[in-house]
Coordinates of C-alpha atoms in Angstrom, one line a residue:
X595 CA 145.9 182.5 82.8
X596 CA 148.3 185.3 82.7
X597 CA 146.6 187.0 79.7
X598 CA 143.5 187.8 81.8
X599 CA 143.1 191.4 82.8
X600 CA 141.5 191.4 86.3
X601 CA 138.6 193.8 86.8
X602 CA 138.2 195.6 90.2
X603 CA 135.5 193.2 91.5
X604 CA 137.9 190.3 90.7
X605 CA 140.7 191.9 92.7
X606 CA 138.3 192.5 95.6
X607 CA 137.1 188.9 95.6
X608 CA 140.7 187.7 95.2
X609 CA 142.0 189.6 98.2
X610 CA 139.0 188.4 100.2
X611 CA 139.7 184.8 99.3
X612 CA 143.4 185.2 100.1
X613 CA 142.7 186.8 103.5
X614 CA 140.6 183.8 104.3
X615 CA 143.6 181.7 103.4
X616 CA 141.6 179.3 101.3
X617 CA 143.5 177.9 98.4
X618 CA 140.3 176.2 97.1
X619 CA 138.4 179.5 97.4
X620 CA 141.2 181.2 95.5
X621 CA 140.9 178.6 92.7
X622 CA 137.1 179.0 92.7
X623 CA 137.4 182.8 92.2
X624 CA 139.8 182.3 89.3
X625 CA 137.5 179.7 87.8
X626 CA 134.4 181.9 88.0
X627 CA 136.3 184.9 86.5
X628 CA 137.5 182.7 83.7
X629 CA 134.0 181.3 83.0
X630 CA 132.7 184.9 82.9
X631 CA 135.5 186.0 80.5
X632 CA 134.7 183.0 78.2
X633 CA 131.0 183.7 78.3
X634 CA 131.6 187.3 77.2
X635 CA 133.9 186.2 74.3
X636 CA 131.3 183.7 73.1
X637 CA 128.6 186.3 73.3
X638 CA 130.8 188.6 71.1
X639 CA 131.3 185.8 68.6
X640 CA 127.6 185.0 68.5
X641 CA 126.8 188.6 67.5
X642 CA 128.7 188.0 64.3
X643 CA 126.5 185.1 63.2
X644 CA 124.3 185.7 60.1
X645 CA 120.6 185.5 61.0
X646 CA 120.1 182.1 59.2
X647 CA 123.0 180.6 61.2
X648 CA 122.2 182.2 64.6
X649 CA 120.2 179.4 66.2
X650 CA 122.6 176.7 65.1
X651 CA 125.6 178.7 66.2
X652 CA 123.9 179.4 69.6
X653 CA 123.4 175.7 70.2
X654 CA 127.0 175.0 69.3
X655 CA 128.4 177.7 71.6
X656 CA 126.0 176.7 74.5
X657 CA 127.3 173.1 74.1
X658 CA 130.9 174.4 74.3
X659 CA 130.2 176.4 77.4
X660 CA 128.8 173.3 79.2
X661 CA 131.9 171.3 78.2
X662 CA 134.2 174.2 79.2
X663 CA 132.5 174.4 82.6
X664 CA 133.0 170.7 83.2
X665 CA 136.7 171.0 82.1
X666 CA 137.3 173.6 84.8
X667 CA 135.6 171.5 87.4
X668 CA 137.6 168.3 86.8
X669 CA 141.0 167.8 88.4
X670 CA 143.7 165.2 87.4
X671 CA 143.1 161.8 85.8
X672 CA 139.3 161.1 85.6
X673 CA 139.5 157.5 87.0
X674 CA 140.4 156.3 90.4
X675 CA 142.7 153.3 89.5
X676 CA 141.8 151.5 92.8
X677 CA 138.1 151.3 91.7
X678 CA 138.8 149.6 88.3
X679 CA 137.8 146.0 88.1
X680 CA 137.6 143.4 85.4
X681 CA 134.1 143.3 84.0
X682 CA 131.8 140.5 85.3
X683 CA 131.9 137.4 83.0
X684 CA 128.3 137.9 81.7
X685 CA 128.8 141.6 80.8
X686 CA 131.1 140.7 77.9
X687 CA 129.5 137.9 75.8
X688 CA 131.5 135.9 73.2
X689 CA 130.2 136.5 69.7
X690 CA 129.9 132.7 69.1
X691 CA 127.2 132.6 71.9
X692 CA 125.2 135.4 70.2
X693 CA 125.5 133.7 66.8
X694 CA 124.5 130.3 68.2
X695 CA 121.0 131.7 68.8
X696 CA 120.5 131.8 65.1
X697 CA 118.1 134.2 63.2
X698 CA 114.3 134.4 63.4
X699 CA 112.1 134.1 60.3
X700 CA 111.1 137.7 60.6
X701 CA 114.7 139.1 60.1
X702 CA 113.3 141.7 57.6
X703 CA 111.1 143.3 60.1
X704 CA 114.0 143.4 62.6
X705 CA 116.2 145.0 60.0
X706 CA 113.6 147.7 59.3
X707 CA 114.1 149.0 62.8
X708 CA 117.8 149.7 62.2
X709 CA 119.7 152.8 61.1
X710 CA 123.3 152.7 60.0
X711 CA 125.3 155.8 61.2
X712 CA 128.8 156.4 59.9
X713 CA 131.2 158.9 61.6
X714 CA 132.3 161.0 58.6
X715 CA 133.9 164.0 60.2
X716 CA 137.5 163.3 59.4
X717 CA 139.8 164.6 56.6
X718 CA 142.3 162.6 54.6
X719 CA 145.2 164.9 55.6
X720 CA 147.1 162.2 57.5
X721 CA 147.3 160.2 54.3
X722 CA 148.2 163.3 52.2
X723 CA 144.7 163.7 50.7
X724 CA 142.5 166.8 50.5
X725 CA 138.9 166.6 51.5
X726 CA 136.9 164.0 53.4
X727 CA 138.7 160.8 54.2
X728 CA 135.6 158.8 53.1
X729 CA 136.2 159.8 49.5
X730 CA 139.7 158.1 49.3
X731 CA 139.7 155.2 46.9
X732 CA 140.4 152.0 48.8
X733 CA 139.5 149.0 46.5
X734 CA 138.9 148.8 42.7
X735 CA 138.4 152.6 42.5
X736 CA 135.7 152.3 45.3
X737 CA 135.9 154.8 48.1
X738 CA 135.0 154.1 51.8
X739 CA 131.6 155.8 51.1
X740 CA 131.0 153.7 47.9
X741 CA 131.6 150.5 49.9
X742 CA 129.3 151.6 52.7
X743 CA 126.4 152.4 50.2
X744 CA 127.0 149.1 48.4
X745 CA 126.8 147.1 51.7
X746 CA 123.5 148.7 52.8
X747 CA 122.0 148.5 49.3
X748 CA 122.8 144.8 49.2
X749 CA 121.0 144.3 52.6
X750 CA 117.9 146.2 51.4
X751 CA 117.7 144.3 48.2
X752 CA 118.3 140.9 49.8
X753 CA 115.8 141.3 52.6
X754 CA 113.4 143.8 50.9
X755 CA 114.0 146.3 53.7
X756 CA 114.6 150.0 54.1
X757 CA 117.7 150.5 56.2
X758 CA 118.8 154.1 55.9
X759 CA 122.4 155.5 56.0
X760 CA 123.1 158.5 58.2
X761 CA 126.4 160.4 57.9
X762 CA 127.6 162.5 60.7
X763 CA 129.7 165.1 58.9
X764 CA 131.8 167.9 60.3
X765 CA 132.1 171.5 58.9
X766 CA 135.3 170.2 57.3
X767 CA 133.6 167.4 55.3
X768 CA 129.9 168.5 54.8
X769 CA 130.1 170.4 51.6
X770 CA 132.3 167.9 49.7
X771 CA 130.3 164.9 51.0
X772 CA 126.9 166.5 49.9
X773 CA 128.3 167.1 46.4
X774 CA 129.2 163.5 46.0
X775 CA 125.9 162.1 47.4
X776 CA 124.1 162.9 44.2
X777 CA 125.8 159.9 42.6
X778 CA 123.8 157.6 44.9
X779 CA 120.4 159.0 43.9
X780 CA 119.4 155.8 42.1
X781 CA 120.7 153.4 44.8
X782 CA 118.2 151.6 47.1
X783 CA 119.5 153.5 50.2
X784 CA 118.0 156.6 51.8
X785 CA 120.9 158.8 52.8
X786 CA 120.6 161.5 55.5
X787 CA 123.3 163.8 56.9
X788 CA 123.7 166.0 59.9
X789 CA 126.6 168.0 61.2
X790 CA 128.5 167.6 64.4
X791 CA 129.0 170.8 66.4
X792 CA 131.6 173.4 65.7
X793 CA 133.5 174.5 68.8
X794 CA 136.1 177.2 69.3
X795 CA 139.7 176.2 70.0
X796 CA 141.1 177.9 73.1
X797 CA 144.4 179.5 73.8
X798 CA 146.5 177.2 76.0
X799 CA 147.7 180.2 78.1
X800 CA 144.6 182.3 78.5
X801 CA 142.0 179.6 78.0
X802 CA 140.0 182.1 75.9
X803 CA 138.6 181.3 72.4
X804 CA 141.0 182.0 69.6
X805 CA 138.1 182.9 67.2
X806 CA 136.9 186.5 67.0
X807 CA 133.9 185.8 64.8
X808 CA 131.9 182.9 63.4
X809 CA 133.6 182.6 60.1
X810 CA 135.9 179.7 59.4
X811 CA 137.9 181.0 56.5
X812 CA 141.0 183.2 56.2
X813 CA 142.5 184.0 59.6
X814 CA 139.8 182.0 61.3
X815 CA 140.4 178.7 59.5
X816 CA 142.2 177.1 62.4
X817 CA 140.0 178.7 65.1
X818 CA 137.3 176.0 65.1
X819 CA 137.2 172.2 65.4
X820 CA 134.7 169.3 65.5
X821 CA 134.7 168.1 69.1
X822 CA 135.2 164.4 68.7
X823 CA 132.6 161.7 68.0
X824 CA 131.1 161.9 71.5
X825 CA 129.2 164.9 70.1
X826 CA 127.0 162.5 68.2
X827 CA 124.3 162.4 70.9
X828 CA 123.7 166.2 71.1
X829 CA 124.1 167.0 67.4
X830 CA 121.9 164.1 66.3
X831 CA 119.2 165.2 68.7
X832 CA 119.6 168.9 67.8
X833 CA 119.3 168.2 64.1
X834 CA 115.8 166.8 64.5
X835 CA 116.8 163.7 62.6
X836 CA 116.7 161.5 65.8
X837 CA 112.9 162.3 66.2
X838 CA 112.2 161.8 62.5
X839 CA 113.7 158.3 62.6
X840 CA 111.9 157.4 65.8
X841 CA 108.7 158.6 64.2
X842 CA 109.5 156.2 61.3
X843 CA 109.6 153.2 63.7
X844 CA 113.4 153.0 63.9
X845 CA 114.7 151.6 67.2
X846 CA 118.5 151.2 67.0
X847 CA 121.5 152.8 65.4
X848 CA 124.7 150.9 64.4
X849 CA 127.5 153.5 64.7
X850 CA 131.0 153.0 63.4
X851 CA 133.9 154.9 61.9
X852 CA 133.6 155.1 58.1
X853 CA 137.2 154.0 57.7
X854 CA 136.6 150.7 59.5
X855 CA 136.0 148.4 56.6
X856 CA 135.1 145.5 59.0
X857 CA 132.1 147.4 60.5
X858 CA 129.2 145.8 58.5
X859 CA 125.7 145.2 59.8
X860 CA 125.7 142.0 61.7
X861 CA 122.3 140.3 61.8
X862 CA 123.1 138.1 64.9
X863 CA 124.0 141.1 67.1
X864 CA 120.9 143.0 65.8
X865 CA 118.7 140.0 66.6
X866 CA 120.2 139.8 70.1
X867 CA 119.2 143.4 70.7
X868 CA 115.7 143.1 69.3
X869 CA 115.0 139.8 71.0
X870 CA 117.0 139.9 74.2
X871 CA 117.2 136.4 75.7
X872 CA 116.4 137.6 79.3
X873 CA 113.6 139.9 78.1
X874 CA 115.5 143.0 79.4
X875 CA 116.2 145.4 76.5
X876 CA 119.8 146.3 76.1
X877 CA 120.3 150.0 75.4
X878 CA 124.0 149.9 74.4
X879 CA 126.3 147.3 72.9
X880 CA 130.0 147.9 72.4
X881 CA 131.8 145.5 70.1
X882 CA 135.2 144.7 71.6
X883 CA 137.9 142.3 70.2
X884 CA 141.0 140.7 71.6
X885 CA 144.1 142.9 72.0
X886 CA 147.3 142.1 70.2
X887 CA 150.6 143.9 70.8
X888 CA 149.6 146.5 68.2
X889 CA 146.5 147.5 70.1
X890 CA 147.9 148.2 73.6
X891 CA 146.8 151.9 73.4
X892 CA 143.1 151.1 72.6
X893 CA 140.4 151.9 75.1
X894 CA 139.2 148.9 77.2
X895 CA 136.0 148.0 79.0
X896 CA 136.1 147.8 82.8
X897 CA 133.8 147.5 85.7
X898 CA 133.7 150.8 87.6
X899 CA 131.4 151.7 90.4
X900 CA 129.0 148.9 89.4
X901 CA 128.7 150.0 85.7
X902 CA 130.5 149.0 82.5
X903 CA 132.9 151.8 81.7
X904 CA 135.3 152.6 78.8
X905 CA 138.7 153.6 80.0
X906 CA 141.0 155.3 77.5
X907 CA 144.8 155.6 77.9
X908 CA 144.6 159.4 78.4
X909 CA 142.6 158.8 81.6
X910 CA 145.0 156.5 83.2
X911 CA 147.4 157.8 85.9
X912 CA 151.0 157.7 84.7
X913 CA 152.0 155.1 87.3
X914 CA 149.5 152.6 85.8
X915 CA 150.0 153.1 82.1
X916 CA 152.1 149.9 81.7
X917 CA 149.5 147.9 83.6
X918 CA 146.8 149.4 81.3
X919 CA 148.8 148.3 78.2
X920 CA 149.2 144.8 79.6
X921 CA 147.6 142.2 77.3
X922 CA 147.2 139.8 80.1
X923 CA 145.2 142.0 82.4
X924 CA 143.1 143.9 79.9
X925 CA 142.5 141.4 77.1
X926 CA 140.1 143.4 74.9
X927 CA 139.7 146.8 73.4
X928 CA 136.9 148.9 71.9
X929 CA 136.4 148.7 68.1
X930 CA 134.1 151.7 68.1
X931 CA 131.4 149.6 66.5
X932 CA 128.4 150.5 68.7
X933 CA 124.7 149.5 68.8
X934 CA 122.6 152.1 70.6
X935 CA 118.9 152.5 71.4
X936 CA 117.4 155.6 69.8
X937 CA 114.8 156.0 72.5
X938 CA 117.5 155.9 75.2
X939 CA 119.5 158.6 73.4
X940 CA 116.4 160.8 73.3
X941 CA 115.6 160.2 77.0
X942 CA 119.2 160.8 78.2
X943 CA 119.7 163.8 76.0
X944 CA 116.5 165.4 77.3
X945 CA 117.6 164.6 80.9
X946 CA 121.1 166.0 80.2
X947 CA 122.3 162.7 81.6
X948 CA 124.9 161.5 79.1
X949 CA 128.2 161.6 80.9
X950 CA 131.4 161.4 78.9
X951 CA 135.0 162.1 80.1
X952 CA 136.7 165.1 78.5
X953 CA 139.6 164.5 76.3
X954 CA 142.0 167.5 76.3
X955 CA 143.7 167.5 72.9
X956 CA 146.7 169.9 72.6
X957 CA 147.5 171.3 69.2
X958 CA 149.9 173.9 67.7
X959 CA 148.4 176.1 65.0
X960 CA 150.4 176.9 61.8
X961 CA 151.5 180.3 63.3
X962 CA 152.9 178.5 66.3
X963 CA 150.1 179.3 68.8
X964 CA 149.5 176.5 71.3
X965 CA 145.8 175.7 71.7
X966 CA 143.7 173.0 73.3
X967 CA 140.5 171.5 72.0
X968 CA 138.0 169.7 74.3
X969 CA 136.6 166.5 72.9
X970 CA 134.5 163.5 74.0
X971 CA 134.4 159.9 72.7
X972 CA 131.1 158.2 71.7
X973 CA 131.9 155.0 73.5
X974 CA 132.5 156.7 76.8
X975 CA 128.7 157.2 77.2
X976 CA 128.2 153.4 77.8
X977 CA 128.0 154.0 81.6
X978 CA 125.0 156.3 81.1
X979 CA 122.8 153.6 79.4
X980 CA 120.9 150.8 81.1
X981 CA 121.7 147.1 80.7
X982 CA 124.9 147.8 78.6
X983 CA 126.8 144.9 77.1
X984 CA 130.1 144.2 75.5
X985 CA 130.3 141.6 72.7
X986 CA 133.7 140.0 71.9
X987 CA 133.7 139.9 68.1
X988 CA 136.1 138.3 65.7
X989 CA 139.1 140.5 64.7
X990 CA 137.6 140.7 61.1
X991 CA 135.1 143.3 62.4
X992 CA 138.0 145.7 63.1
X993 CA 139.7 146.6 59.8
X994 CA 140.5 150.3 60.1
X995 CA 142.4 152.1 57.3
X996 CA 144.4 154.8 59.1
X997 CA 147.6 154.7 57.0
X998 CA 148.9 153.5 53.6
X999 CA 150.2 150.4 55.4
X1000 CA 146.6 149.5 56.2
X1001 CA 145.6 150.5 52.6
X1002 CA 148.1 148.0 51.2
X1003 CA 146.5 145.2 53.1
X1004 CA 142.9 146.0 52.0
X1005 CA 144.0 146.5 48.3
X1006 CA 145.8 143.2 48.2
X1007 CA 144.7 139.6 47.4
X1008 CA 144.4 138.9 51.2
X1009 CA 140.8 140.1 50.9
X1010 CA 138.0 139.5 48.4
X1011 CA 135.3 142.1 47.8
X1012 CA 131.7 141.1 47.6
X1013 CA 128.7 143.6 47.7
X1014 CA 130.9 146.2 49.4
X1015 CA 132.2 143.9 52.1
X1016 CA 135.8 142.7 52.4
X1017 CA 136.4 139.2 53.6
X1018 CA 139.7 137.4 54.2
X1019 CA 140.6 135.2 51.2
X1020 CA 140.0 131.5 51.7
X1021 CA 143.5 130.9 50.1
X1022 CA 145.2 132.4 53.1
X1023 CA 146.2 129.6 55.5
X1024 CA 146.3 131.7 58.6
X1025 CA 143.4 134.0 59.6
X1026 CA 145.8 136.6 61.1
X1027 CA 146.6 139.8 59.2
X1028 CA 150.3 140.4 58.3
X1029 CA 152.1 143.2 60.1
X1030 CA 152.9 145.9 57.5
X1031 CA 155.1 148.9 58.1
X1032 CA 155.7 151.2 55.2
X1033 CA 158.2 154.1 55.7
X1034 CA 157.7 157.8 55.3
X1035 CA 158.2 157.7 51.4
X1036 CA 154.8 155.9 51.3
X1037 CA 152.8 158.2 53.7
X1038 CA 150.9 160.0 51.1
X1039 CA 148.4 158.0 49.0
X1040 CA 149.7 159.6 45.8
X1041 CA 153.4 158.5 46.5
X1042 CA 152.3 155.1 47.7
X1043 CA 150.4 154.4 44.5
X1044 CA 153.3 155.6 42.4
X1045 CA 155.7 153.1 44.1
X1046 CA 153.6 150.0 43.3
X1047 CA 153.2 149.1 39.6
X1048 CA 150.7 146.5 40.9
X1049 CA 149.9 145.4 44.5
X1050 CA 152.1 142.4 45.4
X1051 CA 150.8 138.9 46.1
X1052 CA 150.7 138.8 50.0
X1053 CA 148.7 135.6 50.7
X1054 CA 151.7 134.0 52.4
X1055 CA 153.1 137.2 54.0
X1056 CA 153.7 137.4 57.8
X1057 CA 155.6 140.7 58.2
X1058 CA 156.7 143.4 55.8
X1059 CA 158.9 146.4 56.6
X1060 CA 159.9 148.9 53.9
X1061 CA 162.0 152.0 54.5
X1062 CA 163.5 154.6 52.1
X1063 CA 163.2 155.0 48.3
X1064 CA 161.8 151.7 47.3
X1065 CA 159.5 150.8 44.3
X1066 CA 157.8 147.5 43.4
X1067 CA 157.5 146.2 39.8
X1068 CA 154.5 144.2 38.6
X1069 CA 153.5 140.8 39.9
X1070 CA 155.9 140.8 42.9
X1071 CA 155.2 138.1 45.5
X1072 CA 156.0 138.6 49.2
X1073 CA 156.2 135.6 51.6
X1074 CA 157.1 135.1 55.3
X1075 CA 159.1 138.0 56.7
X1076 CA 160.4 140.6 54.2
X1077 CA 162.5 143.6 55.2
X1078 CA 163.5 146.1 52.5
X1079 CA 165.7 149.1 53.6
X1080 CA 167.1 151.6 51.1
X1081 CA 169.8 153.7 52.8
X1082 CA 169.8 157.5 52.4
X1083 CA 170.7 158.3 48.8
X1084 CA 170.1 154.7 47.6
X1085 CA 167.1 153.4 45.7
X1086 CA 165.8 149.9 45.5
X1087 CA 163.6 148.8 42.6
X1088 CA 162.1 145.3 43.2
X1089 CA 162.0 143.8 39.7
X1090 CA 158.8 142.6 38.1
X1091 CA 157.9 139.0 39.0
X1092 CA 160.3 138.9 41.9
X1093 CA 159.5 136.4 44.7
X1094 CA 160.8 137.5 48.1
X1095 CA 160.5 134.9 50.8
X1096 CA 162.1 135.5 54.2
X1097 CA 164.5 138.0 52.7
X1098 CA 166.3 141.2 53.9
X1099 CA 167.0 143.6 51.0
X1100 CA 169.5 146.2 52.0
X1101 CA 170.7 149.5 50.6
X1102 CA 173.3 148.0 48.2
X1103 CA 170.7 145.7 46.6
X1104 CA 172.1 142.5 48.2
X1105 CA 169.4 140.0 48.8
X1106 CA 170.0 138.0 52.0
X1107 CA 168.3 135.0 53.6
X1108 CA 166.3 136.1 56.7

């Protein structure tokens, strides 16, 4: 806070607090002064907003102020580890039990009360692509967005329903997404969009906004950020779309990340929500799935002060991180596939009663400036809803594409594509997904595609590790455990038609039995 220039009133309050020897009073004075400084900076920024953007910008900055106020109030890890308990047996239901209830005859009328919401705020930069991640081709030239539209169109045609698609864009993805939406004009899916908020990044030292005006081009490009998907509740409500959909008779939203190709509409879960077995309406369902060693950092559902609560690794005190990662104690993690009551979102938003822990995300801007951005996660709100439930779903409902290693899996013959949905091939003997680790030469989609003349046959693969300058010819088959490592300066070209089964291929092109 050394960049703050204290005003005379501040100095007077400070000396008063110090004379009373109250460390907490001293901190309170600092906090109030900081809030006042931030308020003034935000007011200055608001004056630069053009008239047509004024109301929208004001809502964003008001939202940020509330978040910043909470950030200053909170101290240390946000959970008391001693209070964390395993959830009661009946609070996380096995999917098989939900499915066993079957489907009613009126499934069409149940579907007509559903809205599909995809979180579409992310860019493809981590995979070396410009623009929205949802526009990256993932299968047979189809993008994430294409597959989503195909899935919902198939539902609407099969059941003669009107399930709309809502995209939550960010200021980073909105323009490019809207351009592409024209191509779906003739599809049987109504598509709506709304934007998540735009919050100012704050200087790590002074805790003041980096932005000087509302623009987000030129010098200001890095001054703003979308504040995590927990922002969905406020921005959906503020957009007016929430009220519109309630007015059309919609009751639930199914929310998921657009890059999770396993997150399709599940009729059994929807029926469980619409026709609860105990007659008590469930306002929030979180799909969880069993942890593997690869998922130890995923958020987990716990019982905390009598409510279901999502605990993320960032909230865990350092001394308990290993315990949190334990697959034996916390067996499940959050897939971020969520089913939420629209009426409950409206009620809680109007009562200002949605409580989500703050995630403090440190970043370094291109110029070297250290900043922090305050974020929230959509699943963290579970504790604010009534009669919440976890459903332990099959792993197939969690198929995220975060890297080109994930992309290789979904492009391969491990999966078949039908009406926008990917399902594991019946020819694979084991239902588990192989572990694939592609090295840094494959990080960018463009480089990855250049290194495969065709996607290898992976039906019998268990584990693939590739490192260094490696290319694959056509019709290569990979089985068992395959490790290919090209040393620095070497290049390995796997020849067309090669069958590698339990092999280690090293830098000098020797092929060894594994």
